Tab-separated table of C-alpha atoms and ligand atoms in Angstrom:
chain	number	residue	atom	x	y	z
Z	1	UNK	CA	-2.411	4.041	27.315
Z	2	UNK	CA	-4.101	1.079	26.077
Z	3	UNK	CA	-2.726	-2.293	27.338
Z	4	UNK	CA	-1.039	-4.436	25.044
Z	5	UNK	CA	-3.061	-7.400	23.853
Z	6	UNK	CA	-1.546	-10.934	23.068
Z	7	UNK	CA	-3.357	-13.699	20.609
Z	8	UNK	CA	-5.683	-14.819	23.308
Z	9	UNK	CA	-7.123	-11.377	23.906
Z	10	UNK	CA	-5.507	-11.328	27.526
Z	11	UNK	CA	-4.029	-7.857	28.311
Z	12	UNK	CA	-0.536	-7.830	29.618
Z	13	UNK	CA	0.127	-5.503	32.534
Z	14	UNK	CA	2.062	-6.999	34.523
Z	15	UNK	CA	6.364	-7.339	34.174
Z	16	UNK	CA	7.834	-9.121	36.498
Z	17	UNK	CA	11.637	-8.776	36.750
Z	18	UNK	CA	14.407	-10.910	37.971
Z	19	UNK	CA	17.334	-8.911	38.905
Z	20	UNK	CA	19.625	-12.100	39.981
Z	21	UNK	CA	20.064	-15.755	40.167
Z	22	UNK	CA	21.969	-15.631	43.611
Z	23	UNK	CA	20.449	-16.046	46.423
Z	24	UNK	CA	21.452	-16.365	50.192
Z	25	UNK	CA	19.114	-19.176	50.639
Z	26	UNK	CA	19.010	-22.469	48.821
Z	27	UNK	CA	15.422	-23.843	49.254
Z	28	UNK	CA	14.722	-27.217	48.596
Z	29	UNK	CA	12.337	-26.646	45.550
Z	30	UNK	CA	13.989	-24.122	44.042
Z	31	UNK	CA	17.813	-24.664	44.395
Z	32	UNK	CA	20.070	-28.064	44.217
Z	33	UNK	CA	22.179	-28.619	47.309
Z	34	UNK	CA	25.798	-29.022	45.420
Z	35	UNK	CA	27.521	-26.208	44.372
Z	36	UNK	CA	26.122	-24.602	41.356
Z	37	UNK	CA	27.592	-22.247	38.773
Z	38	UNK	CA	25.641	-18.980	38.711
Z	39	UNK	CA	25.208	-17.030	35.905
Z	40	UNK	CA	28.572	-14.952	35.198
Z	41	UNK	CA	28.020	-11.237	36.225
Z	42	UNK	CA	28.735	-9.681	32.012
Z	43	UNK	CA	25.620	-12.048	31.496
Z	44	UNK	CA	23.227	-10.397	34.157
Z	45	UNK	CA	21.503	-7.579	32.483
Z	46	UNK	CA	22.704	-3.837	34.372
Z	47	UNK	CA	20.218	-2.036	35.826
Z	48	UNK	CA	20.454	0.626	33.465
Z	49	UNK	CA	19.132	-2.259	30.764
Z	50	UNK	CA	16.492	-3.266	33.238
Z	51	UNK	CA	15.069	0.476	33.673
Z	52	UNK	CA	15.055	1.036	29.895
Z	53	UNK	CA	12.813	-2.411	29.266
Z	54	UNK	CA	10.341	-1.454	31.965
Z	55	UNK	CA	10.274	2.476	30.738
Z	56	UNK	CA	9.394	1.117	27.301
Z	57	UNK	CA	6.654	-1.755	28.773
Z	58	UNK	CA	5.460	1.045	30.827
Z	59	UNK	CA	5.316	3.087	27.585
Z	60	UNK	CA	3.313	-0.107	25.914
Z	61	UNK	CA	0.457	-0.193	28.829
Z	62	UNK	CA	2.312	-2.196	31.534
Z	63	UNK	CA	1.445	-1.102	35.265
Z	64	UNK	CA	2.733	-2.946	37.483
Z	65	UNK	CA	6.335	-4.498	38.161
Z	66	UNK	CA	7.387	-7.138	40.507
Z	67	UNK	CA	11.163	-7.264	41.625
Z	68	UNK	CA	12.379	-11.056	42.286
Z	69	UNK	CA	15.295	-13.305	42.020
Z	70	UNK	CA	17.422	-15.715	43.177
Z	71	UNK	CA	17.165	-12.971	46.039
Z	72	UNK	CA	16.567	-9.384	44.707
Z	73	UNK	CA	18.118	-8.113	48.058
Z	74	UNK	CA	21.672	-9.864	47.484
Z	75	UNK	CA	22.317	-7.302	44.406
Z	76	UNK	CA	23.973	-4.380	45.238
Z	77	UNK	CA	22.160	-0.909	44.283
Z	78	UNK	CA	18.869	-2.025	44.582
Z	79	UNK	CA	17.524	1.155	46.712
Z	80	UNK	CA	18.951	3.528	44.035
Z	81	UNK	CA	17.416	1.002	41.143
Z	82	UNK	CA	13.939	1.250	42.942
Z	83	UNK	CA	14.187	5.068	43.367
Z	84	UNK	CA	14.808	5.041	39.199
Z	85	UNK	CA	11.889	3.199	38.696
Z	86	UNK	CA	9.570	4.769	40.847
Z	87	UNK	CA	10.714	8.045	38.583
Z	88	UNK	CA	8.871	6.350	35.529
Z	89	UNK	CA	5.519	8.117	34.990
Z	90	UNK	CA	2.180	5.844	34.379
Z	91	UNK	CA	4.189	2.816	36.625
Z	92	UNK	CA	1.238	2.216	38.935
Z	93	UNK	CA	2.864	-0.392	41.201
Z	94	UNK	CA	6.139	-1.763	42.305
Z	95	UNK	CA	6.810	-4.608	44.281
Z	96	UNK	CA	9.106	-7.019	45.578
Z	97	UNK	CA	9.477	-10.600	46.372
Z	98	UNK	CA	12.222	-11.511	49.197
Z	99	UNK	CA	12.917	-14.008	51.581
Z	100	UNK	CA	12.797	-11.596	54.290
Z	101	UNK	CA	16.316	-11.941	55.490
Z	102	UNK	CA	17.729	-8.497	54.997
Z	103	UNK	CA	14.712	-6.626	55.748
Z	104	UNK	CA	15.747	-5.420	58.911
Z	105	UNK	CA	18.057	-3.509	57.162
Z	106	UNK	CA	16.395	-2.724	53.642
Z	107	UNK	CA	12.463	-2.046	54.647
Z	108	UNK	CA	13.032	1.711	55.394
Z	109	UNK	CA	15.472	2.494	52.833
Z	110	UNK	CA	13.374	0.529	50.025
Z	111	UNK	CA	9.702	2.390	51.566
Z	112	UNK	CA	11.890	5.766	50.821
Z	113	UNK	CA	13.052	5.005	47.646
Z	114	UNK	CA	9.458	4.372	46.507
Z	115	UNK	CA	8.964	0.370	46.647
Z	116	UNK	CA	4.944	-0.170	47.326
Z	117	UNK	CA	5.293	-3.303	48.967
Z	118	UNK	CA	6.695	-6.757	49.400
Z	119	UNK	CA	5.435	-10.506	49.304
Z	120	UNK	CA	7.973	-12.251	51.534
Z	121	UNK	CA	8.368	-16.142	51.393
Z	122	UNK	CA	7.668	-17.987	54.591
Z	123	UNK	CA	7.705	-21.844	54.387
Z	124	UNK	CA	7.757	-22.950	58.311
Z	125	UNK	CA	7.037	-21.115	61.460
Z	126	UNK	CA	9.169	-23.633	63.068
Z	127	UNK	CA	12.999	-22.948	63.407
Z	128	UNK	CA	14.682	-26.312	62.315
Z	129	UNK	CA	12.122	-27.087	59.758
Z	130	UNK	CA	12.497	-23.431	58.066
Z	131	UNK	CA	16.446	-23.889	58.325
Z	132	UNK	CA	16.331	-27.421	56.442
Z	133	UNK	CA	13.623	-26.235	53.837
Z	134	UNK	CA	15.711	-23.382	53.224
Z	135	UNK	CA	19.107	-24.972	53.696
Z	136	UNK	CA	20.364	-22.514	56.016
Z	137	UNK	CA	18.086	-19.362	56.653
Z	138	UNK	CA	17.161	-18.040	59.740
Z	139	UNK	CA	13.154	-17.846	60.476
Z	140	UNK	CA	13.886	-15.279	63.360
Z	141	UNK	CA	15.782	-12.749	60.670
Z	142	UNK	CA	12.876	-13.272	58.471
Z	143	UNK	CA	10.306	-12.953	61.102
Z	144	UNK	CA	11.945	-9.389	62.261
Z	145	UNK	CA	11.859	-9.123	58.492
Z	146	UNK	CA	8.123	-9.330	58.434
Z	147	UNK	CA	8.057	-6.691	61.502
Z	148	UNK	CA	10.577	-3.978	59.597
Z	149	UNK	CA	8.025	-4.496	56.423
Z	150	UNK	CA	5.059	-3.851	58.629
Z	151	UNK	CA	6.938	-0.825	60.278
Z	152	UNK	CA	7.853	0.494	57.147
Z	153	UNK	CA	4.276	0.274	55.727
Z	154	UNK	CA	5.493	-1.475	52.409
Z	155	UNK	CA	1.682	-2.980	52.454
Z	156	UNK	CA	-0.336	-5.026	52.172
Z	157	UNK	CA	2.004	-7.503	52.815
Z	158	UNK	CA	1.628	-11.105	51.082
Z	159	UNK	CA	3.157	-14.025	52.807
Z	160	UNK	CA	3.867	-16.798	50.287
Z	161	UNK	CA	3.724	-20.236	51.634
Z	162	UNK	CA	4.888	-23.549	49.382
Z	163	UNK	CA	2.952	-26.051	50.690
Z	164	UNK	CA	4.809	-29.532	50.782
Z	165	UNK	CA	3.102	-32.792	51.773
Z	166	UNK	CA	4.806	-34.428	54.702
Z	167	UNK	CA	7.076	-31.472	55.129
Z	168	UNK	CA	4.761	-28.256	55.825
Z	169	UNK	CA	1.547	-28.948	55.661
Z	170	UNK	CA	0.730	-29.509	59.138
Z	171	UNK	CA	1.634	-26.022	59.834
Z	172	UNK	CA	-1.200	-24.840	57.757
Z	173	UNK	CA	-3.549	-23.886	61.142
Z	174	UNK	CA	-0.454	-22.175	62.736
Z	175	UNK	CA	-0.018	-20.165	59.477
Z	176	UNK	CA	-4.148	-19.406	59.896
Z	177	UNK	CA	-2.966	-18.251	63.179
Z	178	UNK	CA	-0.312	-15.484	62.215
Z	179	UNK	CA	-3.517	-14.269	59.799
Z	180	UNK	CA	-5.740	-13.955	62.888
Z	181	UNK	CA	-3.110	-12.452	65.115
Z	182	UNK	CA	-1.547	-10.036	62.604
Z	183	UNK	CA	-2.117	-7.834	59.407
Z	184	UNK	CA	-0.546	-10.243	56.832
Z	185	UNK	CA	-2.098	-12.103	53.766
Z	186	UNK	CA	-0.943	-15.329	53.907
Z	187	UNK	CA	-1.260	-17.389	50.556
Z	188	UNK	CA	-0.964	-20.890	50.421
Z	189	UNK	CA	0.633	-21.546	47.281
Z	190	UNK	CA	0.767	-24.909	45.372
Z	191	UNK	CA	4.288	-26.748	44.469
Z	192	UNK	CA	5.335	-26.457	41.057
Z	193	UNK	CA	8.011	-28.832	39.686
Z	194	UNK	CA	11.498	-26.717	40.138
Z	195	UNK	CA	14.276	-27.731	41.801
Z	196	UNK	CA	15.952	-31.119	40.979
Z	197	UNK	CA	15.419	-32.711	44.686
Z	198	UNK	CA	11.996	-33.120	43.693
Z	199	UNK	CA	11.857	-34.203	40.522
Z	200	UNK	CA	11.541	-37.822	41.736
Z	201	UNK	CA	9.199	-36.885	44.487
Z	202	UNK	CA	6.993	-34.843	43.162
Z	203	UNK	CA	3.528	-36.388	42.620
Z	204	UNK	CA	3.975	-37.749	46.675
Z	205	UNK	CA	5.139	-34.115	47.996
Z	206	UNK	CA	2.161	-32.163	46.022
Z	207	UNK	CA	-0.793	-31.565	47.911
Z	208	UNK	CA	-3.530	-29.710	46.643
Z	209	UNK	CA	-4.792	-26.059	47.773
Z	210	UNK	CA	-8.588	-27.305	47.549
Z	211	UNK	CA	-7.453	-30.076	49.943
Z	212	UNK	CA	-5.911	-27.699	52.426
Z	213	UNK	CA	-9.008	-25.240	52.102
Z	214	UNK	CA	-11.612	-27.948	52.303
Z	215	UNK	CA	-9.512	-29.069	55.800
Z	216	UNK	CA	-9.995	-25.291	56.881
Z	217	UNK	CA	-13.804	-25.210	56.159
Z	218	UNK	CA	-14.567	-27.845	58.377
Z	219	UNK	CA	-13.098	-25.490	61.054
Z	220	UNK	CA	-13.292	-21.808	59.941
Z	221	UNK	CA	-15.757	-19.752	58.110
Z	222	UNK	CA	-13.832	-18.578	55.325
Z	223	UNK	CA	-15.303	-15.277	53.677
Z	224	UNK	CA	-14.263	-14.150	50.588
Z	225	UNK	CA	-12.771	-10.993	50.371
Z	226	UNK	CA	-10.926	-8.905	47.903
Z	227	UNK	CA	-7.908	-6.932	48.526
Z	228	UNK	CA	-6.783	-3.725	47.255
Z	229	UNK	CA	-3.626	-5.152	44.968
Z	230	UNK	CA	-5.373	-8.641	43.939
Z	231	UNK	CA	-5.755	-8.897	40.610
Z	232	UNK	CA	-3.488	-12.035	40.322
Z	233	UNK	CA	-4.705	-15.786	40.486
Z	234	UNK	CA	-4.673	-15.585	44.560
Z	235	UNK	CA	-8.156	-16.071	45.900
Z	236	UNK	CA	-8.529	-14.145	49.622
Z	237	UNK	CA	-10.945	-15.353	52.755
Z	238	UNK	CA	-10.654	-13.913	56.116
Z	239	UNK	CA	-12.106	-15.087	59.332
Z	240	UNK	CA	-14.375	-13.068	61.069
Z	241	UNK	CA	-12.490	-10.860	63.495
Z	242	UNK	CA	-9.002	-11.686	61.819
Z	243	UNK	CA	-6.525	-8.818	61.210
Z	244	UNK	CA	-5.539	-10.604	58.174
Z	245	UNK	CA	-6.473	-12.770	54.976
Z	246	UNK	CA	-5.905	-16.525	53.775
Z	247	UNK	CA	-5.309	-16.569	50.183
Z	248	UNK	CA	-5.038	-19.934	47.588
Z	249	UNK	CA	-2.824	-20.183	44.642
Z	250	UNK	CA	-3.795	-23.141	42.493
Z	251	UNK	CA	-0.929	-22.909	40.449
Z	252	UNK	CA	-1.189	-26.745	39.185
Z	253	UNK	CA	-4.501	-27.761	40.149
Z	254	UNK	CA	-6.346	-25.043	38.383
Z	255	UNK	CA	-4.667	-23.149	35.765
Z	256	UNK	CA	-5.410	-19.502	35.806
Z	257	UNK	CA	-3.876	-19.234	32.218
Z	258	UNK	CA	-6.916	-17.841	30.742
Z	259	UNK	CA	-6.328	-14.349	33.152
Z	260	UNK	CA	-2.935	-14.538	33.036
Z	261	UNK	CA	-1.671	-11.054	32.393
Z	262	UNK	CA	2.187	-11.119	32.842
Z	263	UNK	CA	5.424	-11.641	31.227
Z	264	UNK	CA	8.899	-11.753	32.696
Z	265	UNK	CA	12.076	-10.688	32.362
Z	266	UNK	CA	15.190	-13.343	33.369
Z	267	UNK	CA	17.908	-12.088	35.318
Z	268	UNK	CA	19.954	-13.097	32.364
Z	269	UNK	CA	18.078	-11.039	30.101
Z	270	UNK	CA	15.250	-13.108	28.311
Z	271	UNK	CA	11.758	-12.429	28.138
Z	272	UNK	CA	9.578	-15.282	29.393
Z	273	UNK	CA	5.803	-14.700	28.245
Z	274	UNK	CA	4.796	-18.007	30.139
Z	275	UNK	CA	6.821	-19.741	33.065
Z	276	UNK	CA	6.249	-22.942	32.093
Z	277	UNK	CA	7.262	-22.629	28.566
Z	278	UNK	CA	10.571	-22.417	27.036
Z	279	UNK	CA	9.594	-19.720	24.556
Z	280	UNK	CA	11.657	-17.126	25.206
Z	281	UNK	CA	12.726	-13.788	23.561
Z	282	UNK	CA	16.485	-12.711	24.278
Z	283	UNK	CA	16.385	-8.986	24.471
Z	284	UNK	CA	19.684	-8.634	26.355
Z	285	UNK	CA	21.411	-9.955	22.953
Z	286	UNK	CA	18.878	-7.772	20.795
Z	287	UNK	CA	19.831	-4.563	23.012
Z	288	UNK	CA	23.813	-5.149	23.245
Z	289	UNK	CA	23.883	-6.165	19.378
Z	290	UNK	CA	22.625	-2.839	18.572
Z	291	UNK	CA	26.062	-1.441	19.673
Z	292	UNK	CA	24.048	1.973	19.888
Z	293	UNK	CA	23.613	4.589	22.506
Z	294	UNK	CA	20.497	6.282	20.502
Z	295	UNK	CA	17.742	6.256	22.305
Z	296	UNK	CA	14.807	6.198	19.779
Z	297	UNK	CA	16.918	3.163	18.129
Z	298	UNK	CA	17.505	1.188	21.569
Z	299	UNK	CA	13.315	1.909	22.877
Z	300	UNK	CA	12.066	0.922	19.228
Z	301	UNK	CA	14.195	-2.431	19.659
Z	302	UNK	CA	13.353	-2.733	23.116
Z	303	UNK	CA	9.291	-2.372	21.950
Z	304	UNK	CA	9.772	-5.054	19.420
Z	305	UNK	CA	11.323	-7.267	21.956
Z	306	UNK	CA	8.349	-6.929	24.297
Z	307	UNK	CA	6.274	-6.942	21.643
Z	308	UNK	CA	7.007	-10.424	20.160
Z	309	UNK	CA	7.402	-12.155	23.532
Z	310	UNK	CA	3.451	-10.659	23.820
Z	311	UNK	CA	2.701	-12.246	20.634
Z	312	UNK	CA	4.187	-15.945	21.018
Z	313	UNK	CA	2.745	-15.965	24.645
Z	314	UNK	CA	1.438	-19.522	24.400
Z	315	UNK	CA	-2.424	-19.572	25.511
Z	316	UNK	CA	-2.209	-21.993	28.478
Z	317	UNK	CA	0.028	-24.792	30.106
Z	318	UNK	CA	-1.117	-28.417	30.790
Z	319	UNK	CA	1.372	-28.925	33.966
Z	320	UNK	CA	-0.276	-30.845	36.572
Z	321	UNK	CA	0.987	-33.093	38.865
Z	322	UNK	CA	1.641	-35.766	36.915
Z	323	UNK	CA	4.362	-33.866	35.497
Z	324	UNK	CA	7.082	-35.355	32.766
Z	325	UNK	CA	11.138	-34.412	33.306
Z	326	UNK	CA	10.526	-32.366	30.146
Z	327	UNK	CA	8.287	-29.820	32.748
Z	328	UNK	CA	10.870	-29.337	35.159
Z	329	UNK	CA	12.064	-26.201	35.324
Z	330	UNK	CA	14.615	-23.478	37.054
Z	331	UNK	CA	12.871	-21.382	39.516
Z	332	UNK	CA	15.863	-19.730	40.165
Z	333	UNK	CA	16.972	-18.838	37.077
Z	334	UNK	CA	13.646	-17.434	36.067
Z	335	UNK	CA	12.307	-15.913	38.758
Z	336	UNK	CA	9.102	-16.626	41.018
O	401	SAM	N1	14.246	-14.866	47.133
O	401	SAM	C1	13.132	-14.664	46.708
O	401	SAM	C2	11.955	-15.499	47.699
O	401	SAM	O1	11.973	-15.986	48.673
O	401	SAM	O2	10.674	-15.054	47.721
O	401	SAM	C3	12.428	-14.192	45.899
O	401	SAM	C4	12.553	-15.480	44.602
O	401	SAM	S1	11.418	-17.040	44.992
O	401	SAM	C5	12.139	-17.797	43.619
O	401	SAM	C6	9.960	-16.378	44.674
O	401	SAM	C7	9.128	-17.080	44.812
O	401	SAM	O3	8.931	-18.559	44.185
O	401	SAM	C8	9.139	-17.701	46.465
O	401	SAM	O4	8.278	-16.922	47.428
O	401	SAM	C9	8.746	-19.190	46.161
O	401	SAM	O5	8.383	-19.962	47.821
O	401	SAM	C10	8.347	-19.551	45.085
O	401	SAM	N2	9.005	-20.581	44.415
O	401	SAM	C11	10.394	-21.613	44.734
O	401	SAM	N3	10.024	-22.344	43.901
O	401	SAM	C12	8.884	-22.685	44.124
O	401	SAM	C13	8.313	-23.825	43.567
O	401	SAM	N4	8.889	-25.213	43.240
O	401	SAM	N5	6.667	-24.432	43.858
O	401	SAM	C14	5.995	-23.390	44.074
O	401	SAM	N6	6.430	-21.977	44.515
O	401	SAM	C15	8.081	-22.087	44.101
């Protein structure tokens, strides 16, 4: 199957699907501290609708799907949902991004249902700081979650570490040590302008991964390495003798729009071709307005919507650390 190609010659092969805006954490760079309104249940895509959309995306040539949120493991029925996805022919890779809290309970079940691998977010290795960044999260639970994912074979495991100046940039070497000692792929990610808390402080808190890499190369020999599932924006390196790898994702300082192969489906049922652009296609309304169970009609509607999202995918974004309020976006609603 040929992959769908956008107006700039990019093959779209990757769909990132947010199944909920709810989360058991409230990370400082993602969610506001005060009580906020969740999207009402009836506005969230039902699992059956998501499966239909993914089936059609795969028919069009998508081969990889990542499930995210909010926190995907807070949504009931996640294991059965993954089992349904596994039945889709030609869907080669199903992965999930999680804060790890529920993995001790879910890792084996998810593996058994057909999940290939997980990305786990981990921004600090210090209990107190971890709780502060996540506003109440448990480092102990997340570390146990990592152990469970390793044991269940949800491999390769990528650890997402968002670097924030003055908050966790002092821990970079601790994370490197983690990659030395354990078979984990630690990815240092540039902080993006999401989360109301940072709106006035963004420029001071932003730290480029080049700066981090430069510091690390003074101490370690970083050998470039390819890892099997990595065809995304991360560049990976290995230190001789280490069990894991170190990756760098330059979300802001060096855009990777030219090779961007993804589109997103939000939990509210909008297809979003670029994280940083407000362009969306309301696929949920299209399906629900059709008021039909006819499979052929539904699949045609879905296909048209996906093709439209691919056509409107912008060439790139111009976001950098000098962002304006206009650029500010809500990661928790779109799905990271
Ligand atoms: N709850 C899950 C988790 O914690 O991994 C999945 C959703 S979370 C929004 C997905 C990823 O987006 C996480 O790795 C998180 O660190 C990242 N993320 C959220 N806000 C971000 C920001 N402002 N800058 C960079 N990454 C961000």
